[in-house]
Amino acid sequence: MRATVVVPVLKQARSRSAPIEGAATRSPESRLDEATGLAEAIDLDVVNGAIVPISEPRPATLLGTGKIEEIKAQLDEHDSGLVIVDHPLTPVQQRNLEKEWNAKVIDRTGLILEIFGRRASTKEGTLQVDLAHLNYQKGRLVRSWTHLERQRGGGGFMGGPGETQIEADRRLLQDRIIKLERELEQVVRTRQLHRAKRKKVPHPIVALVGYTNAGKSTLFNRITGAGVLAEDMLFATLDPTLRRMKLPHGRTVILSDTVGFISDLPTHLVAAFRATLEEVLEADLILHVRDMSDADNQAQSADVMRILNDLGIDDAEGARRIVEVWNKIDRLEPETHDAMVQKVAGAENVVAVSAISGEGIDHLMEEISKRLSGVMTATTIKLPLGKLALLPWLYEHSIVDGREDNEDGTVTLDVRLAESEAAELERRMGDGPKPQKEDWE
């Protein structure tokens, strides 16, 4: 479908958002590029783009009369039947603009929901998208079925009409929302069980987060050897993926690739994807991947940190758990590239890499290993008869939280170990290397 992208720029918005770090650096041109990229991510043919300054938003149409007529002429010129407004629209504004332009109109929230609906590939992802979509649609039902009103209610002639079709639709929507919320509760319980099982294994969790299209999946594939979809498009990854990988000194960790963040992420999606985003909250280390070739990377970083704060990761905890990964340095000019590498060399919690060329990956792996070296990991160990000689070593080099002497002579211990002790225990147990591509979903 041929589409036109409209980016309203509210003059008052700049002053309101100025206190937020990085918010004022996002230019209208970059917003237009991002909105166009979002549209193209679902195979729309964007034939025209317009940046529309707004001095004061109109309650009925958001845009002024003159701008509406100007855009209508552009729609006719380009034969465009779809308008994407990169701004939240009320149901009234959406309906009025559709009447004025005689075209389908969707706002930023509706566009992102459409993309997520296309990307969802698992039952959990589908449930989350359906729930967000229903909550979005609940306020956008149009009263167009009055001829289907039921029989009058009440006992006398003053009784009003019974349940109208729009009321029935709202009731059906609410019933569906309740059903999806119950199914998602089961998803949350299942994920909690999976996380509980992983905690019994001495492997810390490392989560990748970042703005959409920052290169998370490409980096994930580079350091794990996995075959996760990684394309130059917005929201190429939706469902979380977990893989085991080995650090340089032999320690095994679990790496989690999560959905990309974006500015003005709809609240419906934040709530619906809570089960998925909890993987980030449970991580021992968070890698914040940034696209340093993007002129607006500072604003994108501020958007990511704002969402992490909403999830409960404050600045103090972020300083302890977050490492910034400055990605795509291969796209920079040589002078800029060298200056950035030199700047990162003396900085803490920052690593410059190229997920495509592999530059800086070894440094990143060393940084992960160093940051996790002091993390104590809990595990349950069952010592067979031939390994009971390890008991004194375990009591000396780990914290033993529980012990059970089994009838068959084996011993089960609940212990906590640091990185070096966990690697040494694995060597002494003689377990051998674990497969790196095992799926821990």
Short mmCIF file of C-alpha atoms in Angstrom, two decimals:
data_model
loop_
_atom_site.label_atom_id
_atom_site.label_comp_id
_atom_site.label_asym_id
_atom_site.label_seq_id
_atom_site.Cartn_x
_atom_site.Cartn_y
_atom_site.Cartn_z
CA MET A 1 0.00 0.00 0.00
CA ARG A 2 1.21 3.53 -0.83
CA ALA A 3 1.66 5.47 2.40
CA THR A 4 2.42 9.04 3.49
CA VAL A 5 4.25 9.73 6.75
CA VAL A 6 3.35 12.89 8.70
CA VAL A 7 5.55 14.01 11.60
CA PRO A 8 3.86 16.68 13.76
CA VAL A 9 6.38 18.85 15.62
CA LEU A 10 4.81 20.55 18.62
CA LYS A 11 6.65 23.77 19.42
CA GLN A 12 5.70 23.49 23.09
CA ALA A 13 6.97 19.90 23.31
CA ARG A 14 10.60 20.95 23.16
CA SER A 15 10.36 23.08 26.30
CA ARG A 16 8.44 20.38 28.15
CA SER A 17 10.93 17.63 27.33
CA ALA A 18 14.09 19.71 27.73
CA PRO A 19 14.77 18.50 31.31
CA ILE A 20 15.06 14.95 30.02
CA GLU A 21 18.63 14.24 29.02
CA GLY A 22 19.00 13.78 25.29
CA ALA A 23 15.36 14.43 24.45
CA ALA A 24 15.99 17.81 22.80
CA THR A 25 18.63 16.37 20.45
CA ARG A 26 16.13 14.33 18.44
CA SER A 27 15.58 16.27 15.23
CA PRO A 28 12.33 16.27 13.20
CA GLU A 29 14.31 14.81 10.27
CA SER A 30 15.44 11.83 12.35
CA ARG A 31 11.87 11.29 13.54
CA LEU A 32 10.74 11.25 9.91
CA ASP A 33 13.47 8.75 9.01
CA GLU A 34 12.51 6.51 11.93
CA ALA A 35 8.78 6.66 11.14
CA THR A 36 9.56 5.83 7.51
CA GLY A 37 11.68 2.90 8.67
CA LEU A 38 8.84 1.66 10.86
CA ALA A 39 6.45 1.78 7.91
CA GLU A 40 8.89 0.01 5.61
CA ALA A 41 9.38 -2.69 8.25
CA ILE A 42 5.88 -3.95 7.37
CA ASP A 43 6.39 -3.60 3.62
CA LEU A 44 4.55 -0.31 3.13
CA ASP A 45 5.51 1.81 0.14
CA VAL A 46 6.26 5.24 1.62
CA VAL A 47 5.82 7.70 -1.27
CA ASN A 48 5.84 10.95 0.69
CA GLY A 49 6.94 12.36 4.02
CA ALA A 50 6.03 15.66 5.66
CA ILE A 51 7.21 17.51 8.77
CA VAL A 52 4.36 19.64 10.11
CA PRO A 53 5.05 22.35 12.75
CA ILE A 54 2.16 22.81 15.18
CA SER A 55 1.91 25.87 17.40
CA GLU A 56 -1.08 24.52 19.31
CA PRO A 57 -2.67 21.08 18.81
CA ARG A 58 -6.36 21.06 17.85
CA PRO A 59 -8.51 18.75 20.02
CA ALA A 60 -10.56 17.63 17.01
CA THR A 61 -7.86 17.08 14.38
CA LEU A 62 -4.46 17.79 16.02
CA LEU A 63 -3.45 19.69 12.84
CA GLY A 64 -4.71 23.05 11.65
CA THR A 65 -7.15 23.45 8.74
CA GLY A 66 -4.51 24.77 6.36
CA LYS A 67 -2.15 21.85 6.99
CA ILE A 68 -4.97 19.35 6.59
CA GLU A 69 -5.82 20.76 3.16
CA GLU A 70 -2.14 20.85 2.18
CA ILE A 71 -1.64 17.19 3.11
CA LYS A 72 -4.87 16.21 1.33
CA ALA A 73 -3.47 17.71 -1.89
CA GLN A 74 -0.27 15.69 -1.41
CA LEU A 75 -2.29 12.51 -0.89
CA ASP A 76 -4.12 13.08 -4.15
CA GLU A 77 -0.86 13.86 -5.95
CA HIS A 78 0.88 10.68 -4.77
CA ASP A 79 -2.24 8.48 -4.83
CA SER A 80 -1.68 7.56 -1.19
CA GLY A 81 -4.43 5.69 0.64
CA LEU A 82 -2.72 5.44 4.06
CA VAL A 83 -1.45 8.19 6.35
CA ILE A 84 0.87 7.42 9.26
CA VAL A 85 0.91 10.17 11.88
CA ASP A 86 4.02 9.92 14.05
CA HIS A 87 2.16 11.09 17.15
CA PRO A 88 -0.52 9.60 19.45
CA LEU A 89 -4.01 10.34 18.17
CA THR A 90 -7.23 10.27 20.13
CA PRO A 91 -10.09 8.23 18.61
CA VAL A 92 -11.85 11.49 17.68
CA GLN A 93 -8.78 12.93 15.97
CA GLN A 94 -8.20 9.70 14.05
CA ARG A 95 -11.80 9.54 12.83
CA ASN A 96 -11.93 13.24 11.83
CA LEU A 97 -8.65 13.04 9.90
CA GLU A 98 -9.89 9.98 8.02
CA LYS A 99 -13.00 11.94 6.99
CA GLU A 100 -10.97 14.97 5.89
CA TRP A 101 -8.41 12.99 3.90
CA ASN A 102 -10.66 10.14 2.75
CA ALA A 103 -7.83 7.76 3.65
CA LYS A 104 -6.92 5.28 6.37
CA VAL A 105 -5.09 6.96 9.27
CA ILE A 106 -3.02 5.23 11.94
CA ASP A 107 -0.90 6.81 14.65
CA ARG A 108 2.51 5.81 16.01
CA THR A 109 1.04 3.40 18.56
CA GLY A 110 -1.06 1.63 15.94
CA LEU A 111 1.95 1.32 13.63
CA ILE A 112 4.17 -0.23 16.31
CA LEU A 113 1.38 -2.63 17.26
CA GLU A 114 1.10 -3.67 13.61
CA ILE A 115 4.84 -4.34 13.43
CA PHE A 116 4.80 -6.37 16.63
CA GLY A 117 1.86 -8.36 15.29
CA ARG A 118 3.90 -9.23 12.18
CA ARG A 119 7.03 -10.14 14.19
CA ALA A 120 5.45 -12.30 16.92
CA SER A 121 6.44 -15.90 16.20
CA THR A 122 5.82 -17.68 19.51
CA LYS A 123 2.64 -18.20 21.48
CA GLU A 124 3.88 -15.87 24.20
CA GLY A 125 4.69 -13.08 21.72
CA THR A 126 1.30 -13.46 20.05
CA LEU A 127 -0.51 -13.28 23.39
CA GLN A 128 1.35 -10.13 24.38
CA VAL A 129 0.68 -8.40 21.07
CA ASP A 130 -3.00 -9.40 21.09
CA LEU A 131 -3.44 -8.02 24.61
CA ALA A 132 -1.79 -4.71 23.73
CA HIS A 133 -3.84 -4.45 20.53
CA LEU A 134 -7.15 -5.09 22.30
CA ASN A 135 -6.39 -2.48 24.97
CA TYR A 136 -5.58 -0.02 22.20
CA GLN A 137 -8.78 -0.80 20.27
CA LYS A 138 -11.04 -0.68 23.30
CA GLY A 139 -11.41 3.11 23.11
CA ARG A 140 -11.69 3.20 19.32
CA LEU A 141 -14.96 1.39 18.70
CA VAL A 142 -17.26 3.37 16.42
CA ARG A 143 -21.03 3.49 16.95
CA SER A 144 -21.97 2.25 13.51
CA TRP A 145 -24.37 -0.60 14.30
CA THR A 146 -27.35 1.19 15.88
CA HIS A 147 -29.72 -0.81 13.69
CA LEU A 148 -28.72 -3.86 15.73
CA GLU A 149 -29.89 -2.44 19.05
CA ARG A 150 -31.73 -5.00 21.14
CA GLN A 151 -35.31 -4.74 22.39
CA ARG A 152 -36.15 -1.94 24.75
CA GLY A 153 -35.46 -2.61 28.40
CA GLY A 154 -37.46 -1.58 31.44
CA GLY A 155 -41.08 -2.08 32.35
CA GLY A 156 -42.73 0.94 30.73
CA PHE A 157 -42.59 3.09 27.64
CA MET A 158 -39.87 5.24 29.25
CA GLY A 159 -37.42 2.31 29.19
CA GLY A 160 -34.42 3.08 27.00
CA PRO A 161 -32.92 0.80 24.38
CA GLY A 162 -31.25 -2.38 25.52
CA GLU A 163 -27.61 -3.21 24.91
CA THR A 164 -26.44 -1.56 21.70
CA GLN A 165 -23.98 -3.22 19.36
CA ILE A 166 -21.10 -0.99 20.49
CA GLU A 167 -21.76 -1.96 24.10
CA ALA A 168 -21.80 -5.61 23.12
CA ASP A 169 -18.53 -5.15 21.25
CA ARG A 170 -16.95 -3.52 24.29
CA ARG A 171 -18.14 -6.37 26.49
CA LEU A 172 -16.72 -8.96 24.09
CA LEU A 173 -13.43 -7.06 23.93
CA GLN A 174 -13.22 -6.93 27.72
CA ASP A 175 -13.96 -10.65 27.98
CA ARG A 176 -11.18 -11.34 25.49
CA ILE A 177 -8.77 -9.09 27.41
CA ILE A 178 -9.50 -10.93 30.65
CA LYS A 179 -8.91 -14.28 28.93
CA LEU A 180 -5.57 -13.12 27.49
CA GLU A 181 -4.44 -11.72 30.85
CA ARG A 182 -5.11 -15.11 32.45
CA GLU A 183 -3.13 -16.88 29.73
CA LEU A 184 -0.27 -14.41 30.18
CA GLU A 185 -0.29 -15.09 33.92
CA GLN A 186 0.48 -18.68 33.05
CA VAL A 187 3.31 -17.46 30.80
CA VAL A 188 4.73 -15.44 33.70
CA ARG A 189 4.60 -18.50 35.97
CA THR A 190 6.30 -20.62 33.29
CA ARG A 191 9.08 -18.05 32.86
CA GLN A 192 9.54 -17.91 36.62
CA LEU A 193 9.96 -21.69 36.68
CA HIS A 194 12.51 -21.50 33.86
CA ARG A 195 14.44 -18.80 35.70
CA ALA A 196 14.33 -20.85 38.91
CA LYS A 197 15.81 -23.83 37.04
CA ARG A 198 18.56 -21.66 35.55
CA LYS A 199 19.44 -20.36 39.01
CA LYS A 200 20.26 -23.93 40.07
CA VAL A 201 22.99 -23.96 37.43
CA PRO A 202 26.14 -21.87 38.13
CA HIS A 203 25.68 -19.66 35.04
CA PRO A 204 25.10 -15.89 35.37
CA ILE A 205 22.65 -14.15 33.02
CA VAL A 206 23.81 -11.42 30.61
CA ALA A 207 21.03 -9.48 28.85
CA LEU A 208 21.32 -7.39 25.68
CA VAL A 209 19.19 -4.24 25.58
CA GLY A 210 19.18 -1.23 23.31
CA TYR A 211 17.28 0.89 20.84
CA THR A 212 15.73 -1.01 17.97
CA ASN A 213 18.17 -1.71 15.12
CA ALA A 214 21.20 -0.98 17.33
CA GLY A 215 22.72 -4.32 16.31
CA LYS A 216 21.84 -6.49 19.33
CA SER A 217 21.00 -9.62 17.33
CA THR A 218 24.10 -9.26 15.16
CA LEU A 219 26.22 -8.97 18.31
CA PHE A 220 24.34 -11.92 19.82
CA ASN A 221 25.16 -14.04 16.77
CA ARG A 222 28.78 -12.89 16.76
CA ILE A 223 29.58 -13.99 20.32
CA THR A 224 27.35 -17.09 20.53
CA GLY A 225 27.39 -18.45 16.99
CA ALA A 226 23.59 -18.55 17.01
CA GLY A 227 21.47 -17.99 13.90
CA VAL A 228 19.03 -15.40 15.26
CA LEU A 229 17.36 -13.20 12.63
CA ALA A 230 19.51 -10.08 12.26
CA GLU A 231 18.53 -7.61 9.55
CA ASP A 232 18.86 -3.88 8.99
CA MET A 233 15.27 -3.17 9.95
CA LEU A 234 13.39 -1.93 12.99
CA PHE A 235 12.13 -4.63 15.37
CA ALA A 236 13.74 -7.54 13.51
CA THR A 237 13.75 -9.37 16.87
CA LEU A 238 10.65 -9.60 19.04
CA ASP A 239 10.70 -12.85 21.01
CA PRO A 240 13.57 -13.25 23.50
CA THR A 241 16.27 -15.83 22.80
CA LEU A 242 18.74 -17.32 25.29
CA ARG A 243 21.98 -19.20 24.56
CA ARG A 244 24.92 -20.45 26.58
CA MET A 245 28.40 -19.19 25.77
CA LYS A 246 31.93 -19.55 27.11
CA LEU A 247 33.96 -16.61 28.43
CA PRO A 248 37.75 -16.43 27.79
CA HIS A 249 38.61 -17.97 31.17
CA GLY A 250 36.23 -20.88 30.76
CA ARG A 251 33.20 -19.63 32.67
CA THR A 252 29.81 -20.36 31.12
CA VAL A 253 27.16 -17.62 31.02
CA ILE A 254 23.68 -17.36 29.49
CA LEU A 255 23.20 -14.53 26.99
CA SER A 256 19.69 -13.16 26.41
CA ASP A 257 18.65 -11.17 23.32
CA THR A 258 15.55 -9.04 23.99
CA VAL A 259 13.13 -6.88 22.04
CA GLY A 260 14.45 -3.48 20.95
CA PHE A 261 13.26 -0.32 22.67
CA ILE A 262 11.96 2.79 20.93
CA SER A 263 10.97 6.31 21.89
CA ASP A 264 7.38 6.82 23.00
CA LEU A 265 6.91 3.07 23.39
CA PRO A 266 3.15 2.56 23.87
CA THR A 267 2.19 1.90 27.47
CA HIS A 268 0.06 -1.02 26.26
CA LEU A 269 3.22 -2.72 25.01
CA VAL A 270 5.27 -2.00 28.13
CA ALA A 271 2.56 -3.61 30.24
CA ALA A 272 1.93 -6.53 27.89
CA PHE A 273 5.63 -7.33 27.44
CA ARG A 274 6.35 -7.24 31.15
CA ALA A 275 6.89 -11.02 31.19
CA THR A 276 9.52 -10.72 28.47
CA LEU A 277 11.23 -7.66 29.94
CA GLU A 278 11.56 -9.41 33.31
CA GLU A 279 14.45 -11.31 31.72
CA VAL A 280 16.33 -7.99 31.87
CA LEU A 281 15.44 -7.44 35.53
CA GLU A 282 16.78 -10.90 36.44
CA ALA A 283 20.10 -10.41 34.60
CA ASP A 284 23.37 -10.22 36.52
CA LEU A 285 24.82 -7.95 33.82
CA ILE A 286 23.09 -5.74 31.21
CA LEU A 287 24.81 -4.84 27.94
CA HIS A 288 23.34 -1.59 26.61
CA VAL A 289 24.04 -1.73 22.85
CA ARG A 290 24.20 1.67 21.10
CA ASP A 291 24.42 2.44 17.40
CA MET A 292 27.23 5.00 17.37
CA SER A 293 26.81 5.62 13.63
CA ASP A 294 23.37 7.14 14.27
CA ALA A 295 23.41 10.90 14.78
CA ASP A 296 20.65 10.58 17.40
CA ASN A 297 22.33 7.84 19.47
CA GLN A 298 22.41 10.09 22.56
CA ALA A 299 18.64 10.58 22.43
CA GLN A 300 18.14 6.87 21.78
CA SER A 301 20.29 6.06 24.83
CA ALA A 302 18.15 8.37 26.96
CA ASP A 303 15.00 6.57 25.74
CA VAL A 304 16.45 3.17 26.68
CA MET A 305 17.51 4.35 30.13
CA ARG A 306 14.06 5.86 30.70
CA ILE A 307 12.40 2.49 29.99
CA LEU A 308 14.89 0.68 32.23
CA ASN A 309 14.03 3.16 34.99
CA ASP A 310 10.34 2.41 34.45
CA LEU A 311 11.14 -1.29 34.86
CA GLY A 312 12.79 -0.61 38.22
CA ILE A 313 16.49 -0.28 37.35
CA ASP A 314 17.50 3.06 38.86
CA ASP A 315 20.69 5.03 38.17
CA ALA A 316 22.62 3.54 41.10
CA GLU A 317 21.77 -0.02 40.11
CA GLY A 318 22.42 0.80 36.47
CA ALA A 319 25.96 1.98 37.27
CA ARG A 320 26.61 -1.40 38.89
CA ARG A 321 24.92 -3.67 36.34
CA ILE A 322 25.10 -1.90 32.96
CA VAL A 323 27.98 -1.90 30.46
CA GLU A 324 27.58 0.34 27.39
CA VAL A 325 28.54 -1.34 24.12
CA TRP A 326 29.24 1.26 21.44
CA ASN A 327 28.43 -0.72 18.31
CA LYS A 328 28.82 -0.12 14.55
CA ILE A 329 32.14 1.72 14.83
CA ASP A 330 33.02 0.20 11.44
CA ARG A 331 30.60 2.71 9.88
CA LEU A 332 32.43 5.74 11.26
CA GLU A 333 34.94 7.88 9.41
CA PRO A 334 38.57 6.89 10.24
CA GLU A 335 39.21 10.02 12.32
CA THR A 336 35.97 9.63 14.28
CA HIS A 337 36.61 5.90 14.70
CA ASP A 338 40.11 6.43 16.12
CA ALA A 339 38.97 9.21 18.45
CA MET A 340 36.14 7.04 19.80
CA VAL A 341 38.38 4.02 20.38
CA GLN A 342 40.85 6.23 22.22
CA LYS A 343 38.08 7.76 24.33
CA VAL A 344 36.71 4.34 25.32
CA ALA A 345 40.17 3.03 26.23
CA GLY A 346 40.23 5.17 29.36
CA ALA A 347 36.56 4.88 30.27
CA GLU A 348 34.85 2.51 32.69
CA ASN A 349 31.80 0.44 31.76
CA VAL A 350 32.15 1.29 28.03
CA VAL A 351 33.41 -0.92 25.19
CA ALA A 352 33.60 0.01 21.49
CA VAL A 353 32.89 -2.86 19.08
CA SER A 354 31.81 -3.76 15.59
CA ALA A 355 29.50 -6.75 15.57
CA ILE A 356 30.03 -7.05 11.80
CA SER A 357 33.84 -7.00 11.63
CA GLY A 358 34.49 -8.42 15.11
CA GLU A 359 36.59 -5.44 16.25
CA GLY A 360 36.54 -5.04 20.03
CA ILE A 361 34.70 -8.33 20.68
CA ASP A 362 37.64 -9.82 22.61
CA HIS A 363 37.76 -6.70 24.80
CA LEU A 364 34.00 -7.01 25.39
CA MET A 365 34.33 -10.65 26.46
CA GLU A 366 37.11 -9.71 28.88
CA GLU A 367 34.96 -6.90 30.30
CA ILE A 368 32.03 -9.30 30.81
CA SER A 369 34.35 -11.77 32.55
CA LYS A 370 35.78 -9.03 34.79
CA ARG A 371 32.36 -7.67 35.74
CA LEU A 372 31.05 -11.14 36.61
CA SER A 373 34.14 -12.25 38.50
CA GLY A 374 32.69 -11.15 41.83
CA VAL A 375 29.18 -12.48 41.19
CA MET A 376 28.36 -15.42 43.41
CA THR A 377 26.28 -18.03 41.62
CA ALA A 378 24.06 -20.54 43.38
CA THR A 379 23.84 -24.16 42.28
CA THR A 380 22.81 -27.59 43.51
CA ILE A 381 25.48 -30.29 43.24
CA LYS A 382 24.99 -34.02 43.60
CA LEU A 383 28.30 -35.71 44.37
CA PRO A 384 28.46 -39.38 43.29
CA LEU A 385 30.36 -41.90 45.37
CA GLY A 386 33.49 -41.41 43.29
CA LYS A 387 33.55 -37.64 43.94
CA LEU A 388 32.97 -37.51 47.71
CA ALA A 389 36.60 -36.50 48.14
CA LEU A 390 35.52 -33.06 46.86
CA LEU A 391 33.54 -32.37 50.06
CA PRO A 392 36.41 -30.73 51.98
CA TRP A 393 37.31 -28.59 48.94
CA LEU A 394 33.68 -27.44 48.56
CA TYR A 395 33.39 -26.46 52.23
CA GLU A 396 36.64 -24.49 51.92
CA HIS A 397 36.01 -22.74 48.58
CA SER A 398 32.23 -22.15 48.57
CA ILE A 399 29.32 -21.20 50.79
CA VAL A 400 27.29 -24.32 51.60
CA ASP A 401 23.65 -23.39 52.20
CA GLY A 402 22.29 -26.93 52.55
CA ARG A 403 23.36 -30.58 52.58
CA GLU A 404 21.44 -33.83 52.16
CA ASP A 405 23.03 -37.26 52.61
CA ASN A 406 21.15 -39.64 50.34
CA GLU A 407 20.41 -43.30 51.03
CA ASP A 408 22.54 -44.44 48.07
CA GLY A 409 25.61 -42.79 49.59
CA THR A 410 25.60 -39.73 47.34
CA VAL A 411 25.54 -36.19 48.79
CA THR A 412 23.46 -33.27 47.53
CA LEU A 413 24.73 -29.77 48.35
CA ASP A 414 23.26 -26.29 47.82
CA VAL A 415 26.29 -24.03 47.35
CA ARG A 416 27.29 -20.56 46.18
CA LEU A 417 30.57 -20.06 44.27
CA ALA A 418 32.56 -17.24 42.68
CA GLU A 419 33.68 -17.43 39.04
CA SER A 420 37.08 -19.00 39.63
CA GLU A 421 35.70 -21.62 42.02
CA ALA A 422 32.84 -22.47 39.64
CA ALA A 423 35.33 -23.08 36.81
CA GLU A 424 37.58 -25.15 39.07
CA LEU A 425 34.64 -27.22 40.31
CA GLU A 426 33.62 -27.94 36.73
CA ARG A 427 37.16 -29.11 36.03
CA ARG A 428 37.32 -31.30 39.14
CA MET A 429 33.94 -32.82 38.40
CA GLY A 430 35.20 -33.67 34.92
CA ASP A 431 31.97 -32.63 33.23
CA GLY A 432 33.71 -31.44 30.05
CA PRO A 433 32.57 -28.60 27.78
CA LYS A 434 28.87 -27.90 27.42
CA PRO A 435 27.27 -27.33 24.00
CA GLN A 436 27.28 -23.59 23.29
CA LYS A 437 24.13 -23.50 21.16
CA GLU A 438 21.70 -25.07 23.55
CA ASP A 439 18.41 -23.21 23.65
CA TRP A 440 17.46 -22.20 27.21
CA GLU A 441 14.04 -20.76 26.40
#
